[in-house]
Coordinates of C-alpha atoms in Angstrom, one line a residue:
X1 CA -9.8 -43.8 -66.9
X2 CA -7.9 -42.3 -70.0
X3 CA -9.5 -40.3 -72.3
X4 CA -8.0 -42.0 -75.1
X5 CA -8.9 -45.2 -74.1
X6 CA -12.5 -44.5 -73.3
X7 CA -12.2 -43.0 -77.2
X8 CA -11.1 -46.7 -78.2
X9 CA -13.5 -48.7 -76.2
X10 CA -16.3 -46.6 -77.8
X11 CA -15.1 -47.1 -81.2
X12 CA -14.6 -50.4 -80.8
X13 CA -18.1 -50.8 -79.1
X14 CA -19.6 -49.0 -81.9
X15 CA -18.1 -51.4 -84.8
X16 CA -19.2 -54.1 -83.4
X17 CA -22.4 -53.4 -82.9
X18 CA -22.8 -52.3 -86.2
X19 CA -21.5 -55.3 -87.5
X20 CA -23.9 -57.1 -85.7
X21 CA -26.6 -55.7 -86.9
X22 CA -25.5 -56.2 -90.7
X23 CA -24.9 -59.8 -89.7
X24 CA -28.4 -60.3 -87.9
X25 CA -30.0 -59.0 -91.1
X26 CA -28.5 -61.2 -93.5
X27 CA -29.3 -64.0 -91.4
X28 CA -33.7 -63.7 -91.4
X29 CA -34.2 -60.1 -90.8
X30 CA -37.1 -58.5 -92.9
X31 CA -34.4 -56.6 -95.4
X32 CA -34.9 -53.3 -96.4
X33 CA -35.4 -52.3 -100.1
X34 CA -35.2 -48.9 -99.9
X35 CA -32.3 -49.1 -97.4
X36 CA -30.1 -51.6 -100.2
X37 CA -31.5 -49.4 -103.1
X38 CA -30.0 -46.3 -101.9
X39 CA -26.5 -48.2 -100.4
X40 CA -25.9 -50.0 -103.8
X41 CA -27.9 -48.6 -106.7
X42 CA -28.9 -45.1 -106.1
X43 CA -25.4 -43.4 -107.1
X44 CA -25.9 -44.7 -110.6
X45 CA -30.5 -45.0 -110.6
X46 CA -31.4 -41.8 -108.7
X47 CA -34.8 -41.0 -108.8
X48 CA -34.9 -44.6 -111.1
X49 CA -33.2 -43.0 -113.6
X50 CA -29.6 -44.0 -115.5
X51 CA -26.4 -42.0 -115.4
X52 CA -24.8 -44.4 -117.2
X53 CA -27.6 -44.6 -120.3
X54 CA -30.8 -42.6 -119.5
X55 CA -32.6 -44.4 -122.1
X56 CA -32.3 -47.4 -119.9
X57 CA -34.0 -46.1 -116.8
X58 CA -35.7 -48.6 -113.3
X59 CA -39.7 -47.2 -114.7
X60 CA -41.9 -50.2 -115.3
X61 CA -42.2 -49.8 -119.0
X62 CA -38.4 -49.2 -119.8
X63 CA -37.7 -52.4 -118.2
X64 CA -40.5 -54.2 -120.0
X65 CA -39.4 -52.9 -123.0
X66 CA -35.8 -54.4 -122.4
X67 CA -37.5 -58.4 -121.2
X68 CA -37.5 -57.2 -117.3
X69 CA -40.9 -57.7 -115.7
X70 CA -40.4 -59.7 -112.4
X71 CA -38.2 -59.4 -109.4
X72 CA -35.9 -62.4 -110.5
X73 CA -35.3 -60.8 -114.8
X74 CA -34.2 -57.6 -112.0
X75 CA -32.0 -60.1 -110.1
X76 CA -30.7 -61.4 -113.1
X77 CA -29.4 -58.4 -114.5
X78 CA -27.8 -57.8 -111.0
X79 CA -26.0 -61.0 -111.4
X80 CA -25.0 -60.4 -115.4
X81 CA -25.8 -57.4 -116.1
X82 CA -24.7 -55.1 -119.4
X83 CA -22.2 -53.0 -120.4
X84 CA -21.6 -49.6 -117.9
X85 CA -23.3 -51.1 -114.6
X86 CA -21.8 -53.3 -111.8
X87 CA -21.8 -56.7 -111.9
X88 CA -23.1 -57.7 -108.1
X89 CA -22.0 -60.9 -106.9
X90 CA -23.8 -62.5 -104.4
X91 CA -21.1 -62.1 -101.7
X92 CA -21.9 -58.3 -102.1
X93 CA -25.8 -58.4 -102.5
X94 CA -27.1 -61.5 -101.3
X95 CA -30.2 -63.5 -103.0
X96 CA -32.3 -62.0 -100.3
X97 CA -30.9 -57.8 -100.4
X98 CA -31.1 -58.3 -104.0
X99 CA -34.9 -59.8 -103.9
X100 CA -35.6 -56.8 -101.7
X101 CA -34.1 -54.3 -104.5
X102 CA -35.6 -55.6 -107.5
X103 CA -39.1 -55.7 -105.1
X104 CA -38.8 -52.3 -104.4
X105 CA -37.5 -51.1 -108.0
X106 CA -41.3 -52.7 -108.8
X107 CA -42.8 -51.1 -106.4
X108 CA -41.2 -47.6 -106.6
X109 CA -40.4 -46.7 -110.4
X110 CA -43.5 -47.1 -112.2

């Protein structure tokens, strides 16, 4: 067989199992907080902290002390959030990635 078509049949192979597997998670897989935290928030919340605004960091009492306390004021901000950080629409982050964020951002920053 060709070289460069065993090249394409492995690539192709490849994609589509990885896009399998981000389909079968969305669809009941446990979802992994850490795993979306670092693909969607961490450029901008390393460590829980705020390039954006440092003042505004992901630790427990910062939050409280802007009206977030539970998973869903997290989600919300997601959804709508203020000026400097992405807006993510639940086509991008679904209910459940983002549940499994603002769980871990709990868990993690405190």
């Amino acid at each position: 067989m060709n070289k460069g078509i065993i090249v394409s049949i492995t690539l192709l192979a490849t994609a589509a199992f990885a896009t399998a597997g981000h389909a079968d998670t969305k669809k009941g897989m446990k979802i992994d907080g850490a795993k979306e935290f670092k693909e969607h928030c961490a450029v901008c919340h390393p460590d829980g902290g705020n390039i954006v605004n440092p003042a505004k960091t992901l630790k427990r009492s910062t939050l409280a002390a802007n009206g977030v306390r539970t998973w869903k004021d997290i989600v919300a901000r997601m959804r709508n959030p203020g000026p400097g950080m992405t807006k993510f629409e639940k086509k991008d982050v679904s209910d459940k990635e983002a549940r499994a964020i603002a769980e871990y951002v709990l868990k993690t920053f405190k």
